[in-house]
Coordinates of N, CA and C and ligand atoms in Angstrom, one line a residue:
X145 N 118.9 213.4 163.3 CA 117.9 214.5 163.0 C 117.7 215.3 164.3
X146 N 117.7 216.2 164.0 CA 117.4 217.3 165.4 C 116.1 217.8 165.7
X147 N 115.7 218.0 166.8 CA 114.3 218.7 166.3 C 113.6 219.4 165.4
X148 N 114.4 220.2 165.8 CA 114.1 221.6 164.2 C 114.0 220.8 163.1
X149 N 114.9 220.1 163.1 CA 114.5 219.4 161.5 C 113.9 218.5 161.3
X150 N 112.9 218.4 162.3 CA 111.7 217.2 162.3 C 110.4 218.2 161.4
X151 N 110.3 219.0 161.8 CA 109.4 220.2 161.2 C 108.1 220.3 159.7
X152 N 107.6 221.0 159.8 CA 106.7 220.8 158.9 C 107.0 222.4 158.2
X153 N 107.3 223.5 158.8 CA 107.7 224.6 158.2 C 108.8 224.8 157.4
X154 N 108.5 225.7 157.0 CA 110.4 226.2 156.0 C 110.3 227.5 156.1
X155 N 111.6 228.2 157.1 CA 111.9 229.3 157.0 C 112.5 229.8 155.6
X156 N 111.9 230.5 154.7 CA 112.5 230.9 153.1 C 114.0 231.4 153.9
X157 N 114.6 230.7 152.9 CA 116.4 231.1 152.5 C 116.9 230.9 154.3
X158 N 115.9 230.3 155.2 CA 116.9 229.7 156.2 C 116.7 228.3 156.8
X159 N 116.7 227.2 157.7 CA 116.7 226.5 157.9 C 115.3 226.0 158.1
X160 N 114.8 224.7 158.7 CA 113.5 224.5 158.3 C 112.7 225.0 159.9
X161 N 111.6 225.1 159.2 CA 110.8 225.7 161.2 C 109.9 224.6 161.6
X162 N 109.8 224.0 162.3 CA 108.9 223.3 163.5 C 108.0 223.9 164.0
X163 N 107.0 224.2 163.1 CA 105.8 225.2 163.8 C 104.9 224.6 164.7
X164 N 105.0 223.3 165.2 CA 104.1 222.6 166.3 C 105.1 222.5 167.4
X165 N 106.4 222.3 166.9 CA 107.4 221.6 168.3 C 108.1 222.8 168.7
X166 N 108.4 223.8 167.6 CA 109.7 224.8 168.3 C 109.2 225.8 168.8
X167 N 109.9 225.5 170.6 CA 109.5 226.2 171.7 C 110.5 226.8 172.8
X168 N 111.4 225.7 172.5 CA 112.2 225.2 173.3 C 113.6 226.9 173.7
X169 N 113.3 227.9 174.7 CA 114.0 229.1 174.6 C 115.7 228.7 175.3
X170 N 116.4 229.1 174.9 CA 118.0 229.2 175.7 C 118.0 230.7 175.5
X171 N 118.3 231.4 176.8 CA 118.4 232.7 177.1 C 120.0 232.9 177.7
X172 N 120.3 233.9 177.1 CA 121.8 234.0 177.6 C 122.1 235.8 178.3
X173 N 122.3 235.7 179.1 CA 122.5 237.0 179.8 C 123.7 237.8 180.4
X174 N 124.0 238.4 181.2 CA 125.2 238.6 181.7 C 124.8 239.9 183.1
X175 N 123.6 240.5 183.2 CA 123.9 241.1 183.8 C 122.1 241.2 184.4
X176 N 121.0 242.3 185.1 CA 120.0 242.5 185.3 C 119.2 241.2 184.8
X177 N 118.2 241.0 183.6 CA 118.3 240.1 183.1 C 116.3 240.6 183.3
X178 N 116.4 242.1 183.3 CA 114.9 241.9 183.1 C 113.8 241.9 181.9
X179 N 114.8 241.6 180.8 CA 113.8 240.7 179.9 C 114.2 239.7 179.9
X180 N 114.9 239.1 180.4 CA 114.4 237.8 180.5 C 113.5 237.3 181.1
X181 N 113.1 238.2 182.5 CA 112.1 237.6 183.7 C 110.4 238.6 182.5
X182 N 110.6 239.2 181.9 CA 109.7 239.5 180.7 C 109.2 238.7 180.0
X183 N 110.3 238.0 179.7 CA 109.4 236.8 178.7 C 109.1 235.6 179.4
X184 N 109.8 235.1 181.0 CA 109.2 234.1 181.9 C 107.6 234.9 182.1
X185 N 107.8 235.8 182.6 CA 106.0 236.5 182.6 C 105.3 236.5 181.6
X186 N 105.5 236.4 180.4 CA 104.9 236.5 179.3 C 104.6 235.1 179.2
X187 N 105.5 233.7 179.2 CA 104.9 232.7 179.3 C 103.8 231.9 180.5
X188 N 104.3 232.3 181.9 CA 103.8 231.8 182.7 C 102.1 232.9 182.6
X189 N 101.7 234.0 181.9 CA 100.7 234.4 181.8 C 100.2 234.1 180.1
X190 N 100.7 232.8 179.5 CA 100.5 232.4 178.8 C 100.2 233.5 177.6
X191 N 101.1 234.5 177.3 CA 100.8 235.4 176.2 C 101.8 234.9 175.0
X192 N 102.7 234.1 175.4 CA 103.8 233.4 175.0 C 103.6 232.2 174.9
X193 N 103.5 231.5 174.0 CA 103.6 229.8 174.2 C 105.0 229.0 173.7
X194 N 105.7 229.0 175.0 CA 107.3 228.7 174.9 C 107.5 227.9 176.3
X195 N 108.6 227.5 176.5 CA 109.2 227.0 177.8 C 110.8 227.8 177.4
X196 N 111.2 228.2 179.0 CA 112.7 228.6 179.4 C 113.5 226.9 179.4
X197 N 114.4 226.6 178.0 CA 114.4 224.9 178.1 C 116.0 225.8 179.4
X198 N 116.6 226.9 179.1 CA 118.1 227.0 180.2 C 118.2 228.5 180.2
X199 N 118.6 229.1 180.9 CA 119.5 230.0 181.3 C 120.9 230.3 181.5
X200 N 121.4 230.7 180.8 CA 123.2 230.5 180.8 C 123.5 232.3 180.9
X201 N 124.3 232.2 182.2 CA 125.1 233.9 182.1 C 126.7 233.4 182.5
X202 N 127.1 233.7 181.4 CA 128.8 233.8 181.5 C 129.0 235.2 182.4
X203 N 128.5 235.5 183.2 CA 128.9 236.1 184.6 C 128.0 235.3 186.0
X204 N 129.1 234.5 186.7 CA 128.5 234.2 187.7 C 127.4 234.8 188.8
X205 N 127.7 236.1 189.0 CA 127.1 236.9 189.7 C 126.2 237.9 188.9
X206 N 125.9 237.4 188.0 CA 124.7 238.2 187.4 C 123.3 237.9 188.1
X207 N 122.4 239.2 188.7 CA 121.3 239.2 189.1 C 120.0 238.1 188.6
X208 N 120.2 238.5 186.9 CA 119.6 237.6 186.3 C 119.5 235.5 186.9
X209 N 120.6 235.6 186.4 CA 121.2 234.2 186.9 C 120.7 233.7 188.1
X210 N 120.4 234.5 189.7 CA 119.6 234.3 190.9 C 118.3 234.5 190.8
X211 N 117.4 235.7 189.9 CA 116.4 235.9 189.6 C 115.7 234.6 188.7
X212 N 116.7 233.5 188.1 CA 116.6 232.9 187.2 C 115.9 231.1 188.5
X213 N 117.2 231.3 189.4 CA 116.8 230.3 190.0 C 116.0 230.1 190.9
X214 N 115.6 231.5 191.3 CA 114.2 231.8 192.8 C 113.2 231.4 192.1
X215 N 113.0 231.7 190.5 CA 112.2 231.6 190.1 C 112.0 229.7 189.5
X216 N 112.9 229.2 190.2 CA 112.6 227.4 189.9 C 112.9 227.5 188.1
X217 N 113.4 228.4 187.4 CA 113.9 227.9 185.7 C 115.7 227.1 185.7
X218 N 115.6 226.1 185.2 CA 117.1 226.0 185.1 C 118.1 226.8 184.8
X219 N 119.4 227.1 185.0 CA 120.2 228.2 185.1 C 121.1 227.7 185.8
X220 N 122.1 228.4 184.6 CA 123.9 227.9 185.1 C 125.2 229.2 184.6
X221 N 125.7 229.0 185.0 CA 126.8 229.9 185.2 C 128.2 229.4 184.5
X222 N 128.5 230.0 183.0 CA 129.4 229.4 182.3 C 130.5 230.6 182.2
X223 N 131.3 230.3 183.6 CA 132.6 232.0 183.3 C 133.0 231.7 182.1
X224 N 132.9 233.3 181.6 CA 133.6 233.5 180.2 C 134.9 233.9 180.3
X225 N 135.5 234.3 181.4 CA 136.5 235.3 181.9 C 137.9 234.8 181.6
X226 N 138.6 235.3 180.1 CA 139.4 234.5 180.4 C 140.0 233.3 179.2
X227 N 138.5 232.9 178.6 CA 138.5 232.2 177.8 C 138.9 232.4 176.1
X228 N 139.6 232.0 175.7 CA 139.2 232.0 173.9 C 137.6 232.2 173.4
X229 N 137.1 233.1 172.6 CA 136.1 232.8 172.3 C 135.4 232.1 171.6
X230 N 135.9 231.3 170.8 CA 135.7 230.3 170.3 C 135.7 229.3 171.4
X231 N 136.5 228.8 171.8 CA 136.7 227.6 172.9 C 135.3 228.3 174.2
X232 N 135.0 228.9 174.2 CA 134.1 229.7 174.9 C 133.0 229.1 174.4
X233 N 132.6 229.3 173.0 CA 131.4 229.2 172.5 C 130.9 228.2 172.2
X234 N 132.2 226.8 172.1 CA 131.6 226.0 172.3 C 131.1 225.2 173.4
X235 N 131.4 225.8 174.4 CA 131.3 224.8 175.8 C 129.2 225.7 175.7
X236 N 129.3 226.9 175.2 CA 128.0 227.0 175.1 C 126.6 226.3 174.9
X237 N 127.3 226.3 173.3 CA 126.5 225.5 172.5 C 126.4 223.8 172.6
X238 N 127.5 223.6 173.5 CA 126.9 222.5 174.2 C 125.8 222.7 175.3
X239 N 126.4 223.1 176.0 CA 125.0 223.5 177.3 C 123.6 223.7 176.6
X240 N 123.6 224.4 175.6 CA 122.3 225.0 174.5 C 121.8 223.1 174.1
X241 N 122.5 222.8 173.6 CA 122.0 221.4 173.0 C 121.7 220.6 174.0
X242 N 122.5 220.7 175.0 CA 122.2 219.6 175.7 C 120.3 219.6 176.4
X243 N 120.4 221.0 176.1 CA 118.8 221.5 176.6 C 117.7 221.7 175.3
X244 N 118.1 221.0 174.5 CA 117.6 220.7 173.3 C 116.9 222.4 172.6
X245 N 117.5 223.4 173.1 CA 117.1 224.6 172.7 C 116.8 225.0 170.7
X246 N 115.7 225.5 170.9 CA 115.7 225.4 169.2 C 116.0 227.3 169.3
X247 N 115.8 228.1 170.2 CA 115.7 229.9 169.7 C 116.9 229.8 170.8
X248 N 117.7 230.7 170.4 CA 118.4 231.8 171.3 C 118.4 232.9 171.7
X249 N 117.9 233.0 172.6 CA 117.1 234.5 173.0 C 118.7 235.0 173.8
X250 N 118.8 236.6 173.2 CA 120.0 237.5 174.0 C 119.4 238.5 174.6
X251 N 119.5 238.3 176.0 CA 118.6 239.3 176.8 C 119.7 239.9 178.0
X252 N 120.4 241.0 177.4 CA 121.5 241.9 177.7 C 123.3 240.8 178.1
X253 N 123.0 240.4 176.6 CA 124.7 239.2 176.8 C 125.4 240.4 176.1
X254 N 126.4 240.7 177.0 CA 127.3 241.4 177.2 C 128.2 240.5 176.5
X255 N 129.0 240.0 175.6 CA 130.0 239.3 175.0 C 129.5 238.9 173.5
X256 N 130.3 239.2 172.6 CA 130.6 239.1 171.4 C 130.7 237.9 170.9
X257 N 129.2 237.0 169.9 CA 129.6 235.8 169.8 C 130.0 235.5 168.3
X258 N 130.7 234.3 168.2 CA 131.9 234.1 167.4 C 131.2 233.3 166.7
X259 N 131.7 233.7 164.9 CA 130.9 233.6 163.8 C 130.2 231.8 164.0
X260 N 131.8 231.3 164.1 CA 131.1 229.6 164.7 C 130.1 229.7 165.8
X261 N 129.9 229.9 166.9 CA 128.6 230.0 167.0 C 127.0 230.8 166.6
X262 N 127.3 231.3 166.2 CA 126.2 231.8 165.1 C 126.0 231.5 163.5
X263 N 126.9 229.8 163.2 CA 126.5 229.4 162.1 C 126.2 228.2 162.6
X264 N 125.9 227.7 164.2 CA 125.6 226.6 164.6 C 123.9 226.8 165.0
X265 N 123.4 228.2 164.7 CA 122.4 228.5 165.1 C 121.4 229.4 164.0
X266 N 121.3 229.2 162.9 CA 121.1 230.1 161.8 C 119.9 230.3 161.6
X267 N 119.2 231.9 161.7 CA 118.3 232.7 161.9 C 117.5 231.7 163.3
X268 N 118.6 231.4 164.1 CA 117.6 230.8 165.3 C 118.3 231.7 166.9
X269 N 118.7 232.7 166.5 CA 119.1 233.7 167.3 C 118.9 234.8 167.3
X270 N 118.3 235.7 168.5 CA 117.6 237.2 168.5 C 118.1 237.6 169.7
X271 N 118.2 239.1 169.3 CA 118.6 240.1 170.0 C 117.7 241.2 170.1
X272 N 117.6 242.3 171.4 CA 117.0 242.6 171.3 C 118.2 244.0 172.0
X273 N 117.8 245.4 171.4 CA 118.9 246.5 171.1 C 117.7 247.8 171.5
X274 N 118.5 248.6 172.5 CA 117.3 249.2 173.1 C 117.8 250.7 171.8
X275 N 117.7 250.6 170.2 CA 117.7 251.8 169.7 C 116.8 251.3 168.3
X276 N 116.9 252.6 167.5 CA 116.0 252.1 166.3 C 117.0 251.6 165.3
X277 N 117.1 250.5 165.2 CA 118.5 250.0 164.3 C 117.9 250.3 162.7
X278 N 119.0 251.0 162.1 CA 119.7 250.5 161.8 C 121.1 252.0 162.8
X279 N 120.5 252.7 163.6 CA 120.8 253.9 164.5 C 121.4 253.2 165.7
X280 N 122.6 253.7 166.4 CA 123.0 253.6 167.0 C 123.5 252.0 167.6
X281 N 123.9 251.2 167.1 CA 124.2 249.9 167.2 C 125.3 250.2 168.6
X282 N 125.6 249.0 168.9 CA 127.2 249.2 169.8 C 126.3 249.3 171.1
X283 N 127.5 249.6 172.3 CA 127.1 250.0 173.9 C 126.3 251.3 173.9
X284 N 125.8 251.5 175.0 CA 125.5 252.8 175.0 C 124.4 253.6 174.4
X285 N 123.7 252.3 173.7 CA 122.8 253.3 173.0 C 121.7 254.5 172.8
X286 N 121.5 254.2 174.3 CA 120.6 255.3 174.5 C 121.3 257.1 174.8
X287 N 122.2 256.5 175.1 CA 123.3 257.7 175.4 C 123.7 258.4 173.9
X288 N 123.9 257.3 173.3 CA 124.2 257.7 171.7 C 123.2 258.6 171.2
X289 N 121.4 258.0 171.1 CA 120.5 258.6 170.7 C 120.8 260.2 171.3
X290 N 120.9 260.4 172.8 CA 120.8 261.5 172.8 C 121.8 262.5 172.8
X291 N 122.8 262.2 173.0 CA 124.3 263.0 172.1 C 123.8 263.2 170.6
X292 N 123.1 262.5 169.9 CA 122.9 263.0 168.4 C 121.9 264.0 168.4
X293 N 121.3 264.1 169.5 CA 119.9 265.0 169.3 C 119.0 264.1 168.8
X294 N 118.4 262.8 169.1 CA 117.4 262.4 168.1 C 116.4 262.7 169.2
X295 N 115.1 262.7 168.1 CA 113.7 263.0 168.9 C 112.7 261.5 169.3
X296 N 113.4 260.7 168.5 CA 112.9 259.3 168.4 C 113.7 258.4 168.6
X297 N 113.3 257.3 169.9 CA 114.4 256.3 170.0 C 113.3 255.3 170.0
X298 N 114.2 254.0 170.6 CA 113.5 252.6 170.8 C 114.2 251.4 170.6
X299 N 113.8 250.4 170.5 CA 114.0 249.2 170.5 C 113.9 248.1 169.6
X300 N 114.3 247.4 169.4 CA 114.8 246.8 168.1 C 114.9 245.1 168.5
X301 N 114.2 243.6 168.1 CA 115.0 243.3 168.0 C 115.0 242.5 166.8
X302 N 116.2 241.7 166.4 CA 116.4 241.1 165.2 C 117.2 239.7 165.6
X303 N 117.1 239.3 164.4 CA 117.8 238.1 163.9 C 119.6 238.6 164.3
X304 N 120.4 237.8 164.6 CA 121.6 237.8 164.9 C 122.2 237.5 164.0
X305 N 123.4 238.1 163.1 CA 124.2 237.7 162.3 C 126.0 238.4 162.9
X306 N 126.7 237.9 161.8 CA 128.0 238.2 162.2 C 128.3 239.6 162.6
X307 N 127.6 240.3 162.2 CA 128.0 241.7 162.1 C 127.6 242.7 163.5
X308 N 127.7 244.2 163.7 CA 127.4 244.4 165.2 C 125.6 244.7 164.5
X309 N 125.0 244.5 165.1 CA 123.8 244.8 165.8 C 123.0 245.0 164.5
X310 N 123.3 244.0 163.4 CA 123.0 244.0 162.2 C 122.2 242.9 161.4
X311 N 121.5 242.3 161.8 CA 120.9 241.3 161.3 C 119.6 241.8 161.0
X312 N 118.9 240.8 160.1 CA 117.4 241.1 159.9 C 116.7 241.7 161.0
X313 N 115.5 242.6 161.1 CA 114.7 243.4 161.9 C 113.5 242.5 162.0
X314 N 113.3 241.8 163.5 CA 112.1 241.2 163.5 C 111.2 241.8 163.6
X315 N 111.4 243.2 164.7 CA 110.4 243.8 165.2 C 111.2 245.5 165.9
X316 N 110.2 246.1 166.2 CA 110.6 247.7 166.0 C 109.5 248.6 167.2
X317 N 109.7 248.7 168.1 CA 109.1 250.3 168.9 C 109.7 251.4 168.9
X318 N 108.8 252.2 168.9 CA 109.3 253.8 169.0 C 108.9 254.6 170.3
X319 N 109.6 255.3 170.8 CA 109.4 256.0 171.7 C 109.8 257.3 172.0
X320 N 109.2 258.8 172.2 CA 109.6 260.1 172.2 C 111.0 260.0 173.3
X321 N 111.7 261.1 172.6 CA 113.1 261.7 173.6 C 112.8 262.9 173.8
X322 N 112.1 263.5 175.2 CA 112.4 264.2 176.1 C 113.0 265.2 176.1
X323 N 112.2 266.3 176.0 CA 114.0 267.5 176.1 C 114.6 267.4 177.4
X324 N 114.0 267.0 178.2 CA 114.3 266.7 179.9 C 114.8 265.5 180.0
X325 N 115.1 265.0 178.9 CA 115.7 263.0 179.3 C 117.2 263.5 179.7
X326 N 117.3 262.3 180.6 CA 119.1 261.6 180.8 C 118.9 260.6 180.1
X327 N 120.2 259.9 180.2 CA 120.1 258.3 179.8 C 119.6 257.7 180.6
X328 N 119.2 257.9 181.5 CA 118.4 256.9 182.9 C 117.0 257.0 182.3
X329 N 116.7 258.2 181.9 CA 115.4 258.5 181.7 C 114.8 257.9 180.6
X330 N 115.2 258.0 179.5 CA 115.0 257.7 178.2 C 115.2 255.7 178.5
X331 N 115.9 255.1 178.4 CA 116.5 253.5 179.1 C 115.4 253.4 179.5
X332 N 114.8 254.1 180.3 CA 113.9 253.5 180.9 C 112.4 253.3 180.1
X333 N 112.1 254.6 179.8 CA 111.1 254.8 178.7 C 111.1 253.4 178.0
X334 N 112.6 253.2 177.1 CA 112.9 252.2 176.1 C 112.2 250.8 176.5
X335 N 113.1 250.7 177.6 CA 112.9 249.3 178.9 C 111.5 248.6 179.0
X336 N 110.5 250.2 178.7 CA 108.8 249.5 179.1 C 108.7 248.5 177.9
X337 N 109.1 249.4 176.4 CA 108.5 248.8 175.3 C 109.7 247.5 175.0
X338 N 110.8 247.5 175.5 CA 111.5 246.1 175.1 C 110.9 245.3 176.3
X339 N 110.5 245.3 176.9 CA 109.4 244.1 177.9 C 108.4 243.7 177.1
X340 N 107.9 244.4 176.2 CA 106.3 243.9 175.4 C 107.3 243.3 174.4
X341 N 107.7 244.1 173.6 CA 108.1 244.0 172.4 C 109.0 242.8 171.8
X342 N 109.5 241.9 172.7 CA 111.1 240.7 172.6 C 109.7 239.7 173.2
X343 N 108.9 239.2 173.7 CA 107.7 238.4 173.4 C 106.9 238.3 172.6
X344 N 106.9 239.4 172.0 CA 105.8 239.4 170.9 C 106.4 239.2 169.6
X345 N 108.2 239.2 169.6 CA 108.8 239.0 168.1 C 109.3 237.7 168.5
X346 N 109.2 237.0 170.2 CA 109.8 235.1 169.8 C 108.4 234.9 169.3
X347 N 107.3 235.1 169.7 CA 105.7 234.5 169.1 C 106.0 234.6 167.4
X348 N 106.1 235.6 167.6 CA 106.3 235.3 165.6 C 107.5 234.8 165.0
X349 N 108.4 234.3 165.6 CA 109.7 233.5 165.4 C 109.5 231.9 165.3
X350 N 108.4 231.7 166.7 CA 108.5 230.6 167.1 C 107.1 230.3 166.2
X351 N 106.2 231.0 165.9 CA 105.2 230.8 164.8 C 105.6 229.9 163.7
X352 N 106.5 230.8 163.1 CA 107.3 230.5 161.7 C 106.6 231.2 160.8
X353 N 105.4 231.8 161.2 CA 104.2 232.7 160.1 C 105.1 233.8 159.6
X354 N 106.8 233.5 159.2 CA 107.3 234.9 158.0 C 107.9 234.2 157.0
X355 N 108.6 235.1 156.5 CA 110.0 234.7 155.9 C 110.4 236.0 155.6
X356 N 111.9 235.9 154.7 CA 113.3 236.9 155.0 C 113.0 237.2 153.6
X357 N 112.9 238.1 153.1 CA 113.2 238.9 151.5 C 113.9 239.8 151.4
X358 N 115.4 239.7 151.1 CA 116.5 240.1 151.6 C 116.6 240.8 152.8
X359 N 116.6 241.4 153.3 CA 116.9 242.0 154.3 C 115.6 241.7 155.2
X360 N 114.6 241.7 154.3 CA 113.3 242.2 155.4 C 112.6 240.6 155.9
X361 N 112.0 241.0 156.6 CA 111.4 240.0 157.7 C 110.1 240.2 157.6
X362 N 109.2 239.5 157.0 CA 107.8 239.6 156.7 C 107.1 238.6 157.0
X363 N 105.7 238.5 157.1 CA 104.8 237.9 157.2 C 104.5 236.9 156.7
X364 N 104.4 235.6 156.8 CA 103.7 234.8 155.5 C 102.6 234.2 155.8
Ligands
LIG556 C1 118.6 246.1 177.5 O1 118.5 247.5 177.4 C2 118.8 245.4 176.1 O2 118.1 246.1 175.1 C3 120.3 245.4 176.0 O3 120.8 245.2 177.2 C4 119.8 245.6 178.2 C5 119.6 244.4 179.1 O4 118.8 244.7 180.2 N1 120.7 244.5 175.0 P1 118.2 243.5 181.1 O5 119.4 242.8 181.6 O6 117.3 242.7 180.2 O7 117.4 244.2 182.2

């Protein structure tokens, strides 16, 4: 039995939730990594009630990854470079288990994960996408928003599924686009509200207070 499934909750139509035990975060990065040090702040100012159980950036020299260790959180360096992704993903998900991780938090992982690992982890993975999804998925998206002309961008994150940038919607900010924005400008705008916003959707993850009704992600 695994933790998770020690639990007293039931996530509807997904696996069961541990609303006293599951806390336990695995954060995977690849590059800056400032939400991740977002949601270390968010816990160590107890707005969050979680622990960082690892940090894993399949880029060795990701900022994150040193910001990870100044800051005394566990953190390791799994090159992806190179690898099968599969054979990739599971040297992950070992690292993940071995740190008894029950959420996977994606806080700017640059690599594409493979259906096998995202059926080893089901609705226990979030992402967080600096656009209004179901708009502009993919790289680039603030750049996208404003090549289209939109007047409204933001941030997004969701449950992880096979698909790009397509899973259930945990949670949603909005923020005005500028007639004077670049993409630096607007990112950044985005940046303020995905620092609040990717804390406040593991709290209600790690809650268990929803469930899924087809698509949607609600309250319970
Ligand atoms: C963020 O814009 C996030 O929405 C996207 O990648 C970027 C990561 O930034 N998935 P950081 O590494 O957390 O600073």
């Amino acid at each position: 039995m695994t933790r998770a499934d020690a639990g007293v909750g039931r996530g509807p139509g997904g696996p069961p939730y541990n609303v006293y035990k599951m806390k336990r975060l695995g954060i995977l990065l690849s590059g800056r990594g400032s939400n991740f040090l977002a949601i270390a702040d968010a816990i160590a100012q107890r707005r969050l009630d979680a622990e960082i159980a690892v940090v894993i950036s399949n880029r060795p020299d990701a900022p994150g990854l040193a910001a990870a260790l100044e800051r005394g959180i566990h953190a390791v360096s799994f090159p992806s470079k190179g690898l099968d992704r599969e054979v990739y993903d599971r040297q992950l998900i070992e690292g993940l288990r071995a740190h008894h991780v029950d959420l996977v938090c994606l806080a700017g992982y640059m690599r594409i994960l493979s259906g096998y690992f995202i059926r080893e982890f089901p609705l226990r993975i979030l992402n967080i996408h600096p656009s209004l999804l179901p708009a502009f998925p993919g790289l680039d998206a603030q750049h996208q928003a404003l090549e289209h002309g939109a007047k409204i961008a933001g941030c997004t994150v969701h449950f992880v599924d096979e698909g790009l940038d397509s899973g259930p919607i945990v949670a949603q900010a909005a923020v005005p686009v500028l007639d004077g924005d670049t993409a630096e400008s607007l990112s950044a705008r985005i940046l303020k509200e995905e620092h609040r916003l990717y804390s406040e959707a593991i709290a209600l993850v790690l809650s268990g207070a929803f469930k899924i009704e087809g698509r949607r992600v609600v309250r319970a």
